[in-house]
Coordinates of C-alpha atoms and ligand atoms in Angstrom, one line a residue:
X4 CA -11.4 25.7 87.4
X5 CA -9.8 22.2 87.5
X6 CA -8.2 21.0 84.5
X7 CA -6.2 18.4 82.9
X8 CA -2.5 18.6 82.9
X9 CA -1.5 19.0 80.5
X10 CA -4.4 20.0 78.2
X11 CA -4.4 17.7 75.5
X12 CA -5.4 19.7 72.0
X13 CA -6.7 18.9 68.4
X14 CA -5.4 21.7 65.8
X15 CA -7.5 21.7 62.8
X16 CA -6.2 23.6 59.6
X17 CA -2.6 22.2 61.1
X18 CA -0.6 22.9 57.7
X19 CA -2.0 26.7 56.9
X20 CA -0.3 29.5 58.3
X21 CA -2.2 30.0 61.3
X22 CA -2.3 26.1 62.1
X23 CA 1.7 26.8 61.9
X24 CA 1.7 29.3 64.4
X25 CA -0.2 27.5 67.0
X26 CA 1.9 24.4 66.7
X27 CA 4.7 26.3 67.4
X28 CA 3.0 28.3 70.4
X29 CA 1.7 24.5 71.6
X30 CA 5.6 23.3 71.5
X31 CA 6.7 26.2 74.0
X32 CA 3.6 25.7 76.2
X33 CA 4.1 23.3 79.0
X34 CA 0.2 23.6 79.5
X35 CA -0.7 21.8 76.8
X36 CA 0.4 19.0 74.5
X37 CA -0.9 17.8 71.1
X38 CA -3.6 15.1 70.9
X39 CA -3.4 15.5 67.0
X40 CA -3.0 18.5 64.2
X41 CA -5.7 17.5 61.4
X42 CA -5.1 18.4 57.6
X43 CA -7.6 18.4 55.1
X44 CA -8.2 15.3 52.6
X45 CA -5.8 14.9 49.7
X46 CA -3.1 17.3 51.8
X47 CA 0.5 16.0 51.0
X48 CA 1.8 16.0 54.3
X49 CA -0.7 13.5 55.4
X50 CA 0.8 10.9 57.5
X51 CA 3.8 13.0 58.0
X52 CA 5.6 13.8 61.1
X53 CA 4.2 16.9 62.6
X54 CA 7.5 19.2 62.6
X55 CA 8.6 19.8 66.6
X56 CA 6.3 16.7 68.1
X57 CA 8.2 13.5 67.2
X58 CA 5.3 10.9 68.5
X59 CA 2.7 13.1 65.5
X60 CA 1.8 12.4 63.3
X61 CA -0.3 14.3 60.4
X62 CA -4.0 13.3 60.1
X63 CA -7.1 13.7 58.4
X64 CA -9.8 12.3 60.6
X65 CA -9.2 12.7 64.3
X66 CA -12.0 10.8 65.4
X67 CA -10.6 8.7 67.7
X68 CA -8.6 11.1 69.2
X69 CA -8.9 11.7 73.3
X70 CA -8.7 15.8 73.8
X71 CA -9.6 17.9 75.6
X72 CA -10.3 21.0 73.3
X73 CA -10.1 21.7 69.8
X74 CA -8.4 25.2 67.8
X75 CA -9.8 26.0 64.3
X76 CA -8.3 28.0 61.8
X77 CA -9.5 26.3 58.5
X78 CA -11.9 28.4 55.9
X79 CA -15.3 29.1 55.9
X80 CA -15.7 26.3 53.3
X81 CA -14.6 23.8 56.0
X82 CA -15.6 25.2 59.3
X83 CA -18.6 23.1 59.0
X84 CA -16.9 19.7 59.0
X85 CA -14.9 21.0 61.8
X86 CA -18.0 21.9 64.0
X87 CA -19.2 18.5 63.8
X88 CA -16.4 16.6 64.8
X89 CA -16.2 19.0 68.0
X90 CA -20.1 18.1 68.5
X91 CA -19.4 14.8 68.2
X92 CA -16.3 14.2 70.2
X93 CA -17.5 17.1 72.6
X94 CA -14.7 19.2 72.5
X95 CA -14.7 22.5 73.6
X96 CA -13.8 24.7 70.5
X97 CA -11.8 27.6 70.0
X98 CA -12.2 28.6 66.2
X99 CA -10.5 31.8 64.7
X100 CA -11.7 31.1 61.1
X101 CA -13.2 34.0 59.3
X102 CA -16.0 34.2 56.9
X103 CA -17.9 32.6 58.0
X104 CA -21.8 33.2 56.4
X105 CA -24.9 34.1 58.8
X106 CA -25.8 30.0 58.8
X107 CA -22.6 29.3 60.2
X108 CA -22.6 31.7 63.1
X109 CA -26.4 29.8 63.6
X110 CA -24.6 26.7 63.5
X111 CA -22.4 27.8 66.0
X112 CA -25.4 29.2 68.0
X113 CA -27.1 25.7 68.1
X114 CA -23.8 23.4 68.4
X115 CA -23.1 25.8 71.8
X116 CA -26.0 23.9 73.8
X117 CA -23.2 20.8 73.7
X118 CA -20.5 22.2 73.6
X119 CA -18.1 26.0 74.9
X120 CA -17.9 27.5 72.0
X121 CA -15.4 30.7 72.1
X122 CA -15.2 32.2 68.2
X123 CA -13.5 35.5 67.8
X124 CA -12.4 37.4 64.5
X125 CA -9.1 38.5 65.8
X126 CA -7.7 37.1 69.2
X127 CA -5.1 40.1 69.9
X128 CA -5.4 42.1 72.9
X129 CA -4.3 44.7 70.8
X130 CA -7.4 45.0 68.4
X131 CA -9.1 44.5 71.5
X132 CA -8.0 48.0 72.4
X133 CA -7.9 49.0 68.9
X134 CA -11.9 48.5 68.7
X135 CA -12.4 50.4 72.3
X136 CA -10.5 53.4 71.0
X137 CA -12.5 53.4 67.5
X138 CA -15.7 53.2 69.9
X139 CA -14.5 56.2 71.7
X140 CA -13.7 57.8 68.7
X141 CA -17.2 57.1 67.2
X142 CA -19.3 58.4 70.0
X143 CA -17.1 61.7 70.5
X144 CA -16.9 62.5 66.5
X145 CA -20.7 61.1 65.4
X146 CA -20.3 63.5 62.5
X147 CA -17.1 62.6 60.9
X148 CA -17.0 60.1 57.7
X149 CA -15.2 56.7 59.1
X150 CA -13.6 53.8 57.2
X151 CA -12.0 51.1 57.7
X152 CA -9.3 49.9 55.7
X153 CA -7.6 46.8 55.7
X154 CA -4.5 45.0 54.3
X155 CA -3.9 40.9 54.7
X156 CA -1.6 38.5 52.8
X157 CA -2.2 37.7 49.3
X158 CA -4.5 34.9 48.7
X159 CA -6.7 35.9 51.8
X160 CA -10.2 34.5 51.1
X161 CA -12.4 36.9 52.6
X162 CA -12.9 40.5 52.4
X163 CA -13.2 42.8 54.3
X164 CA -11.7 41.1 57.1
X165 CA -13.8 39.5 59.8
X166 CA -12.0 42.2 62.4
X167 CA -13.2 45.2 59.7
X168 CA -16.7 44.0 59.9
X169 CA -16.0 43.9 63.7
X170 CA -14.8 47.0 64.2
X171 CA -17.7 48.6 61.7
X172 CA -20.1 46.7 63.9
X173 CA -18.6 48.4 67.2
X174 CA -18.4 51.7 65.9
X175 CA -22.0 50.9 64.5
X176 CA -23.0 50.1 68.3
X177 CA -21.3 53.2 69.4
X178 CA -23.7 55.7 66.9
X179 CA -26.5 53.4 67.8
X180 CA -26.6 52.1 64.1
X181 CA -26.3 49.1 62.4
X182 CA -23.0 49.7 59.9
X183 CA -24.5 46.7 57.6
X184 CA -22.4 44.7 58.0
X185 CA -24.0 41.7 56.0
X186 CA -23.6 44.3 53.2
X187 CA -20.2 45.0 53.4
X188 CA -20.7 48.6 54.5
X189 CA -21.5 51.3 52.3
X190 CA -19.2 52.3 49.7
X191 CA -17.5 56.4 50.1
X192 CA -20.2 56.8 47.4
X193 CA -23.4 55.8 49.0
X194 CA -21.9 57.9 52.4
X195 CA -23.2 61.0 50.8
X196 CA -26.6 60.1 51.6
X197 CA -25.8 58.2 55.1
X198 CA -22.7 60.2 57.0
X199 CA -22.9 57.5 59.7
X200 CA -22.1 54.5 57.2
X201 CA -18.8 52.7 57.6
X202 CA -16.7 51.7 54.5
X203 CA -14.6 48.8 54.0
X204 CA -11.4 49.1 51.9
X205 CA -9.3 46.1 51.9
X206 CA -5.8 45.6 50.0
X207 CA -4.0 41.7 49.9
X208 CA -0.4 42.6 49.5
X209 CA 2.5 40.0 49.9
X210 CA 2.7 38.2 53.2
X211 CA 1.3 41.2 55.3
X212 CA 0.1 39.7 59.0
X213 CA -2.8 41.9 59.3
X214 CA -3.2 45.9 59.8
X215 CA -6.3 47.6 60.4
X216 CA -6.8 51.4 60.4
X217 CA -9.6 52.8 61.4
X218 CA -10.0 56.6 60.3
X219 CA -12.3 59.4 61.1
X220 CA -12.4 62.4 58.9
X221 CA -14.2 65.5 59.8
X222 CA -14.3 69.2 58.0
X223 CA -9.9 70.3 57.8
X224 CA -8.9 67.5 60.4
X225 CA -8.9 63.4 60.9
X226 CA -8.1 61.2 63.3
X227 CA -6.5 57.8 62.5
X228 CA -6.4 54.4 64.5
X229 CA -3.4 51.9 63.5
X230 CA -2.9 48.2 64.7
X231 CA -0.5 46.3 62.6
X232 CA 0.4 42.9 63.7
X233 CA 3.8 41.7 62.6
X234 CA 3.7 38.0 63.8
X235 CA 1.3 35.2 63.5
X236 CA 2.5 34.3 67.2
X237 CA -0.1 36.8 68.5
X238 CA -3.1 35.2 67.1
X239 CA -1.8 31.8 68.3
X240 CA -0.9 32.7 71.8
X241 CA -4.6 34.3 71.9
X242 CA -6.0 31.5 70.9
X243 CA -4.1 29.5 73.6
X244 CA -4.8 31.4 76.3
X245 CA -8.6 30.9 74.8
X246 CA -8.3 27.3 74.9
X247 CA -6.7 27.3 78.5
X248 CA -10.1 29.5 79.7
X249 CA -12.5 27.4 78.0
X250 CA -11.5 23.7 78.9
X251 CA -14.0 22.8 81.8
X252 CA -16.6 25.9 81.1
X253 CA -20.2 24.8 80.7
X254 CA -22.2 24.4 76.5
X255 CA -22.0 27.8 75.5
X256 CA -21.4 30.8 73.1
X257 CA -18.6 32.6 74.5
X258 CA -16.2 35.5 73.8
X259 CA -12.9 36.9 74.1
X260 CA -14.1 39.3 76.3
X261 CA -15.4 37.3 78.7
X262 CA -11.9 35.9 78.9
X263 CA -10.4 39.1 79.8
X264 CA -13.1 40.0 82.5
X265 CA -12.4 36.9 83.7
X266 CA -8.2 38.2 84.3
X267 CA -9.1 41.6 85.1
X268 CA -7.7 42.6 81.7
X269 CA -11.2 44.4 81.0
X270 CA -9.6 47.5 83.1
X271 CA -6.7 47.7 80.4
X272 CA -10.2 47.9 77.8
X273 CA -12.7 49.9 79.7
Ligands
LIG317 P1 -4.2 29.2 55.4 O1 -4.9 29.2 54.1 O2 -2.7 29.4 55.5 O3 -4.6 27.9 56.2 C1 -5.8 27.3 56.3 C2 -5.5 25.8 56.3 O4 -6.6 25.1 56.7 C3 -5.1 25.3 55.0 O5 -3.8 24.6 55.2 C4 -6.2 24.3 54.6 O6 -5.7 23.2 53.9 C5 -6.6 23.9 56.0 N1 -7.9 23.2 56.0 C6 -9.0 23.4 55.3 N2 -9.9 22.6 55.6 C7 -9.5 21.8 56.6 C8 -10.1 20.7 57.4 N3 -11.3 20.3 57.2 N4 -9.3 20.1 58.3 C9 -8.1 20.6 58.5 N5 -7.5 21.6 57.8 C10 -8.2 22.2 56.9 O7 -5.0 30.4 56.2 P2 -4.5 31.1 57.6 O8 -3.8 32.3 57.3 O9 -3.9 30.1 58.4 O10 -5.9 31.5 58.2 C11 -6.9 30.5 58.5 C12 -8.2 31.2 58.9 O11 -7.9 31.8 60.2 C13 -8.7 32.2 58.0 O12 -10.1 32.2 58.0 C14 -8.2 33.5 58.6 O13 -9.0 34.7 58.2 C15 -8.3 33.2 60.0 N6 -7.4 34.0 60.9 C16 -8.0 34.3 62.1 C17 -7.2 35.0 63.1 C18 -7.8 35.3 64.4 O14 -7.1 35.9 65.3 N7 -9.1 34.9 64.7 C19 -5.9 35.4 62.8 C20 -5.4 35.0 61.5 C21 -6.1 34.3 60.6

Protein backbone atom coordinates (compact mmCIF):
# COMPACT_ATOMS: atom_id res chain seq x y z
CA UNK A 1 0.00 0.00 0.00
CA UNK A 2 1.63 3.30 -0.84
CA UNK A 3 2.17 5.67 1.85
CA UNK A 4 3.54 8.87 2.90
CA UNK A 5 7.06 9.13 4.15
CA UNK A 6 7.13 9.68 6.66
CA UNK A 7 3.55 9.38 8.09
CA UNK A 8 2.74 12.51 9.59
CA UNK A 9 0.51 11.79 13.04
CA UNK A 10 -1.91 13.69 15.41
CA UNK A 11 -1.69 12.22 19.12
CA UNK A 12 -4.65 13.14 21.03
CA UNK A 13 -4.62 12.65 24.94
CA UNK A 14 -0.64 13.77 24.28
CA UNK A 15 0.06 14.60 28.21
CA UNK A 16 -1.63 11.25 29.82
CA UNK A 17 0.27 8.31 30.23
CA UNK A 18 -0.47 6.52 27.21
CA UNK A 19 -0.15 9.88 25.06
CA UNK A 20 3.51 9.70 26.75
CA UNK A 21 4.29 6.45 25.53
CA UNK A 22 3.41 6.99 22.05
CA UNK A 23 5.40 10.11 21.75
CA UNK A 24 8.29 8.42 22.81
CA UNK A 25 7.62 5.32 20.46
CA UNK A 26 6.96 8.27 17.52
CA UNK A 27 10.58 9.74 18.45
CA UNK A 28 12.39 6.28 17.81
CA UNK A 29 10.26 5.66 14.67
CA UNK A 30 11.72 6.88 11.51
CA UNK A 31 8.26 5.99 9.87
CA UNK A 32 6.54 8.60 11.26
CA UNK A 33 6.89 12.15 12.52
CA UNK A 34 4.50 14.31 14.58
CA UNK A 35 2.00 16.67 12.83
CA UNK A 36 0.84 17.68 16.37
CA UNK A 37 0.19 16.07 20.14
CA UNK A 38 -3.31 17.69 21.27
CA UNK A 39 -4.10 18.34 25.10
CA UNK A 40 -7.29 19.03 26.37
CA UNK A 41 -8.58 22.73 27.24
CA UNK A 42 -7.33 24.37 30.33
CA UNK A 43 -4.13 21.75 30.35
CA UNK A 44 -1.05 23.57 31.72
CA UNK A 45 1.29 22.52 29.28
CA UNK A 46 -0.59 24.13 26.59
CA UNK A 47 1.69 25.86 24.22
CA UNK A 48 4.62 24.07 25.64
CA UNK A 49 7.29 22.39 23.86
CA UNK A 50 6.41 18.83 23.28
CA UNK A 51 9.47 17.05 25.16
CA UNK A 52 11.78 15.16 22.36
CA UNK A 53 10.28 17.16 19.09
CA UNK A 54 11.85 20.72 19.27
CA UNK A 55 9.65 22.33 16.24
CA UNK A 56 6.11 21.08 18.76
CA UNK A 57 4.55 22.47 20.11
CA UNK A 58 1.53 21.57 22.72
CA UNK A 59 -2.07 22.20 21.32
CA UNK A 60 -5.47 22.20 21.89
CA UNK A 61 -7.26 22.34 18.60
CA UNK A 62 -5.41 20.74 15.78
CA UNK A 63 -7.66 21.77 13.15
CA UNK A 64 -5.50 22.99 10.82
CA UNK A 65 -3.12 20.45 11.11
CA UNK A 66 -2.04 18.33 7.75
CA UNK A 67 -1.82 14.34 8.86
CA UNK A 68 -2.14 11.67 7.89
CA UNK A 69 -3.60 9.58 10.76
CA UNK A 70 -4.67 10.31 14.16
CA UNK A 71 -3.89 7.99 17.73
CA UNK A 72 -6.39 8.36 20.64
CA UNK A 73 -5.95 7.55 24.01
CA UNK A 74 -8.15 10.27 25.85
CA UNK A 75 -11.33 9.05 28.06
CA UNK A 76 -14.60 8.08 27.27
CA UNK A 77 -15.77 11.53 28.29
CA UNK A 78 -13.70 12.99 25.42
CA UNK A 79 -13.58 10.31 22.74
CA UNK A 80 -16.39 12.12 21.15
CA UNK A 81 -14.72 15.35 20.45
CA UNK A 82 -11.90 13.35 19.17
CA UNK A 83 -14.12 11.41 16.66
CA UNK A 84 -15.19 14.51 15.11
CA UNK A 85 -12.16 16.12 14.41
CA UNK A 86 -10.95 12.84 12.66
CA UNK A 87 -14.40 13.04 10.56
CA UNK A 88 -13.75 16.29 9.84
CA UNK A 89 -10.14 16.45 8.88
CA UNK A 90 -10.50 12.74 7.52
CA UNK A 91 -7.95 11.14 9.30
CA UNK A 92 -7.72 7.66 9.62
CA UNK A 93 -7.99 6.89 13.51
CA UNK A 94 -6.37 4.57 15.64
CA UNK A 95 -8.07 5.01 19.17
CA UNK A 96 -7.14 2.79 22.29
CA UNK A 97 -9.46 4.66 24.66
CA UNK A 98 -11.56 2.42 26.89
CA UNK A 99 -15.05 2.87 28.11
CA UNK A 100 -16.38 3.76 25.88
CA UNK A 101 -20.67 3.36 26.23
CA UNK A 102 -22.78 1.31 23.48
CA UNK A 103 -23.51 5.08 21.58
CA UNK A 104 -20.02 5.52 21.22
CA UNK A 105 -19.01 2.26 19.64
CA UNK A 106 -22.37 3.40 17.25
CA UNK A 107 -20.60 6.52 16.70
CA UNK A 108 -17.77 4.78 15.70
CA UNK A 109 -19.90 2.47 13.47
CA UNK A 110 -21.33 5.50 11.57
CA UNK A 111 -18.05 7.80 11.48
CA UNK A 112 -16.37 4.42 9.69
CA UNK A 113 -18.30 5.13 6.26
CA UNK A 114 -15.62 8.36 6.12
CA UNK A 115 -13.12 7.31 7.60
CA UNK A 116 -10.55 3.61 8.72
CA UNK A 117 -11.46 3.30 11.92
CA UNK A 118 -9.17 0.57 13.84
CA UNK A 119 -10.38 0.59 17.81
CA UNK A 120 -9.02 -2.07 19.94
CA UNK A 121 -9.21 -2.55 23.95
CA UNK A 122 -5.65 -3.61 24.37
CA UNK A 123 -3.13 -3.49 21.28
CA UNK A 124 -0.60 -6.21 22.68
CA UNK A 125 0.17 -9.23 20.77
CA UNK A 126 0.35 -10.80 23.93
CA UNK A 127 -3.36 -10.46 25.14
CA UNK A 128 -3.96 -11.33 21.70
CA UNK A 129 -2.69 -14.77 22.58
CA UNK A 130 -3.83 -14.43 26.04
CA UNK A 131 -7.62 -14.23 24.72
CA UNK A 132 -6.96 -17.37 22.18
CA UNK A 133 -5.70 -19.55 25.02
CA UNK A 134 -8.74 -18.43 27.44
CA UNK A 135 -10.91 -19.40 24.26
CA UNK A 136 -9.25 -22.74 24.20
CA UNK A 137 -9.63 -23.00 27.65
CA UNK A 138 -13.40 -22.16 27.56
CA UNK A 139 -14.46 -24.63 24.86
CA UNK A 140 -12.37 -27.62 26.49
CA UNK A 141 -13.52 -26.85 30.34
CA UNK A 142 -17.40 -25.62 29.52
CA UNK A 143 -18.12 -26.69 32.98
CA UNK A 144 -15.63 -24.98 35.14
CA UNK A 145 -16.54 -21.44 36.92
CA UNK A 146 -14.30 -18.62 35.05
CA UNK A 147 -13.34 -15.06 36.09
CA UNK A 148 -11.61 -12.67 35.17
CA UNK A 149 -9.65 -10.53 37.35
CA UNK A 150 -8.06 -7.41 36.71
CA UNK A 151 -5.51 -5.02 38.24
CA UNK A 152 -4.67 -1.22 36.56
CA UNK A 153 -3.07 1.91 38.03
CA UNK A 154 -4.86 3.90 40.54
CA UNK A 155 -7.14 6.46 39.28
CA UNK A 156 -8.17 4.11 36.20
CA UNK A 157 -11.58 5.29 35.17
CA UNK A 158 -13.23 2.33 34.04
CA UNK A 159 -13.86 -0.97 35.43
CA UNK A 160 -13.62 -3.85 34.51
CA UNK A 161 -11.22 -3.16 31.95
CA UNK A 162 -12.22 -2.86 28.34
CA UNK A 163 -9.65 -6.14 27.77
CA UNK A 164 -11.80 -8.03 30.81
CA UNK A 165 -15.06 -7.34 29.01
CA UNK A 166 -13.08 -8.56 25.93
CA UNK A 167 -11.81 -11.51 27.10
CA UNK A 168 -15.45 -12.42 28.89
CA UNK A 169 -16.87 -11.70 25.45
CA UNK A 170 -14.48 -14.34 23.80
CA UNK A 171 -14.81 -16.90 26.21
CA UNK A 172 -18.65 -16.00 25.98
CA UNK A 173 -18.25 -16.70 22.02
CA UNK A 174 -16.34 -19.82 22.80
CA UNK A 175 -19.53 -21.47 25.12
CA UNK A 176 -21.81 -20.00 22.59
CA UNK A 177 -23.15 -17.38 25.16
CA UNK A 178 -23.31 -13.96 25.65
CA UNK A 179 -21.08 -13.26 29.10
CA UNK A 180 -23.19 -9.78 29.50
CA UNK A 181 -21.01 -7.92 29.08
CA UNK A 182 -23.13 -4.52 29.12
CA UNK A 183 -23.82 -5.86 32.60
CA UNK A 184 -20.51 -6.21 33.85
CA UNK A 185 -20.74 -9.98 34.11
CA UNK A 186 -22.36 -11.79 36.76
CA UNK A 187 -21.11 -11.49 40.12
CA UNK A 188 -19.53 -15.28 41.96
CA UNK A 189 -23.03 -14.91 43.55
CA UNK A 190 -25.47 -14.93 40.71
CA UNK A 191 -22.94 -17.97 39.03
CA UNK A 192 -24.81 -20.38 41.25
CA UNK A 193 -27.68 -20.15 39.08
CA UNK A 194 -25.67 -19.64 35.54
CA UNK A 195 -22.19 -21.84 35.70
CA UNK A 196 -21.31 -20.36 32.25
CA UNK A 197 -21.33 -16.58 33.59
CA UNK A 198 -18.11 -14.77 33.67
CA UNK A 199 -17.12 -12.43 36.63
CA UNK A 200 -15.23 -9.45 36.62
CA UNK A 201 -12.91 -8.63 39.60
CA UNK A 202 -10.93 -5.53 39.17
CA UNK A 203 -8.24 -4.09 41.80
CA UNK A 204 -6.49 -0.27 40.98
CA UNK A 205 -3.24 -0.57 42.81
CA UNK A 206 -0.33 2.02 42.48
CA UNK A 207 1.11 2.47 39.04
CA UNK A 208 0.46 -1.26 37.84
CA UNK A 209 0.54 -1.37 33.70
CA UNK A 210 -2.15 -3.74 33.30
CA UNK A 211 -2.44 -7.69 34.25
CA UNK A 212 -5.22 -9.78 33.36
CA UNK A 213 -5.76 -13.36 34.71
CA UNK A 214 -8.14 -15.36 33.39
CA UNK A 215 -8.98 -18.42 35.65
CA UNK A 216 -10.94 -21.56 35.29
CA UNK A 217 -11.93 -23.55 38.31
CA UNK A 218 -13.46 -26.87 38.13
CA UNK A 219 -14.23 -29.72 41.03
CA UNK A 220 -10.16 -30.16 43.06
CA UNK A 221 -8.30 -28.47 40.09
CA UNK A 222 -8.01 -24.81 38.09
CA UNK A 223 -6.31 -23.57 35.48
CA UNK A 224 -4.96 -19.97 35.39
CA UNK A 225 -4.11 -17.64 32.40
CA UNK A 226 -1.59 -14.58 33.29
CA UNK A 227 -0.52 -11.56 31.03
CA UNK A 228 1.11 -8.85 32.88
CA UNK A 229 2.36 -5.96 30.91
CA UNK A 230 5.26 -4.11 32.52
CA UNK A 231 5.63 -1.15 30.06
CA UNK A 232 3.42 1.25 28.49
CA UNK A 233 5.82 0.91 25.32
CA UNK A 234 3.75 -2.18 24.37
CA UNK A 235 0.50 -0.52 23.88
CA UNK A 236 2.25 2.41 22.04
CA UNK A 237 4.27 0.31 19.65
CA UNK A 238 0.82 -1.53 18.93
CA UNK A 239 -0.73 1.23 18.25
CA UNK A 240 2.02 2.26 15.78
CA UNK A 241 2.21 -0.51 13.98
CA UNK A 242 -1.87 0.08 13.88
CA UNK A 243 -1.43 3.42 12.46
CA UNK A 244 1.35 2.24 9.86
CA UNK A 245 -1.55 -0.53 8.56
CA UNK A 246 -4.36 1.74 8.47
CA UNK A 247 -2.91 4.95 6.56
CA UNK A 248 -4.25 4.44 2.91
CA UNK A 249 -7.02 1.54 3.82
CA UNK A 250 -10.54 2.40 2.58
CA UNK A 251 -13.82 4.08 5.36
CA UNK A 252 -14.09 1.31 7.62
CA UNK A 253 -14.51 -0.48 11.05
CA UNK A 254 -11.43 -2.42 11.45
CA UNK A 255 -9.48 -4.54 13.92
CA UNK A 256 -6.38 -5.68 15.28
CA UNK A 257 -6.84 -8.82 13.93
CA UNK A 258 -7.09 -7.91 10.69
CA UNK A 259 -3.75 -6.37 11.07
CA UNK A 260 -2.12 -9.48 11.99
CA UNK A 261 -3.73 -11.60 9.19
CA UNK A 262 -2.53 -9.11 7.15
CA UNK A 263 1.55 -10.16 8.52
CA UNK A 264 0.90 -13.68 8.85
CA UNK A 265 0.92 -13.20 12.64
CA UNK A 266 -2.60 -14.94 12.81
CA UNK A 267 -0.54 -18.37 12.63
CA UNK A 268 1.28 -17.29 15.95
CA UNK A 269 -2.93 -16.90 17.19
CA UNK A 270 -4.68 -19.66 15.43
P1 LIG B 1 -4.35 9.24 31.41
O1 LIG B 1 -5.42 9.71 32.32
O2 LIG B 1 -2.94 9.18 31.89
O3 LIG B 1 -4.36 10.10 30.08
C1 LIG B 1 -5.51 10.54 29.38
C2 LIG B 1 -5.15 11.90 28.85
O4 LIG B 1 -6.05 12.33 27.86
C3 LIG B 1 -5.16 12.95 29.97
O5 LIG B 1 -3.91 13.63 29.96
C4 LIG B 1 -6.30 13.89 29.53
O6 LIG B 1 -6.04 15.21 29.93
C5 LIG B 1 -6.21 13.73 28.04
N1 LIG B 1 -7.39 14.21 27.31
C6 LIG B 1 -8.66 14.12 27.70
N2 LIG B 1 -9.43 14.67 26.76
C7 LIG B 1 -8.65 15.10 25.75
C8 LIG B 1 -8.88 15.75 24.49
N3 LIG B 1 -10.10 16.08 24.08
N4 LIG B 1 -7.84 16.02 23.70
C9 LIG B 1 -6.61 15.69 24.09
N5 LIG B 1 -6.32 15.09 25.29
C10 LIG B 1 -7.34 14.80 26.09
O7 LIG B 1 -4.83 7.79 30.91
P2 LIG B 1 -3.96 6.71 30.12
O8 LIG B 1 -3.43 5.70 31.07
O9 LIG B 1 -3.02 7.39 29.19
O10 LIG B 1 -5.11 5.98 29.29
C11 LIG B 1 -5.89 6.68 28.33
C12 LIG B 1 -6.94 5.74 27.76
O11 LIG B 1 -6.29 4.68 27.05
C13 LIG B 1 -7.81 5.04 28.82
O12 LIG B 1 -9.11 4.89 28.32
C14 LIG B 1 -7.13 3.68 28.98
O13 LIG B 1 -8.01 2.68 29.46
C15 LIG B 1 -6.73 3.41 27.56
N6 LIG B 1 -5.64 2.46 27.36
C16 LIG B 1 -5.73 1.65 26.28
C17 LIG B 1 -4.72 0.76 25.97
C18 LIG B 1 -4.83 -0.09 24.74
O14 LIG B 1 -3.89 -0.88 24.43
N7 LIG B 1 -5.91 0.04 23.96
C19 LIG B 1 -3.58 0.68 26.80
C20 LIG B 1 -3.52 1.51 27.91
C21 LIG B 1 -4.54 2.43 28.18
Amino acid sequence: MSQRNPIRMVVFGAGGRMGAAVLAALSRDTRFELAAAVLREGDERLGLQVPGFAQRRYRNDPHDTEADVAVDFTSAAQFDVVLEHCVRQSWPLVAGTTGLSSEQMHAMDAAASEIPILWASNFSIGVALLQRLATLAAAALPDFDCSVLETHRRGKLDAPSGTALALGDAIGRARDRSTRSDALGASDAERASDTSAVSYHSMRLGDTVGEHVVIFAGASERVELVHRALDRAVFAEGALRAAHWLVGRAPGRYVLEDLFDAAGDRDLLR
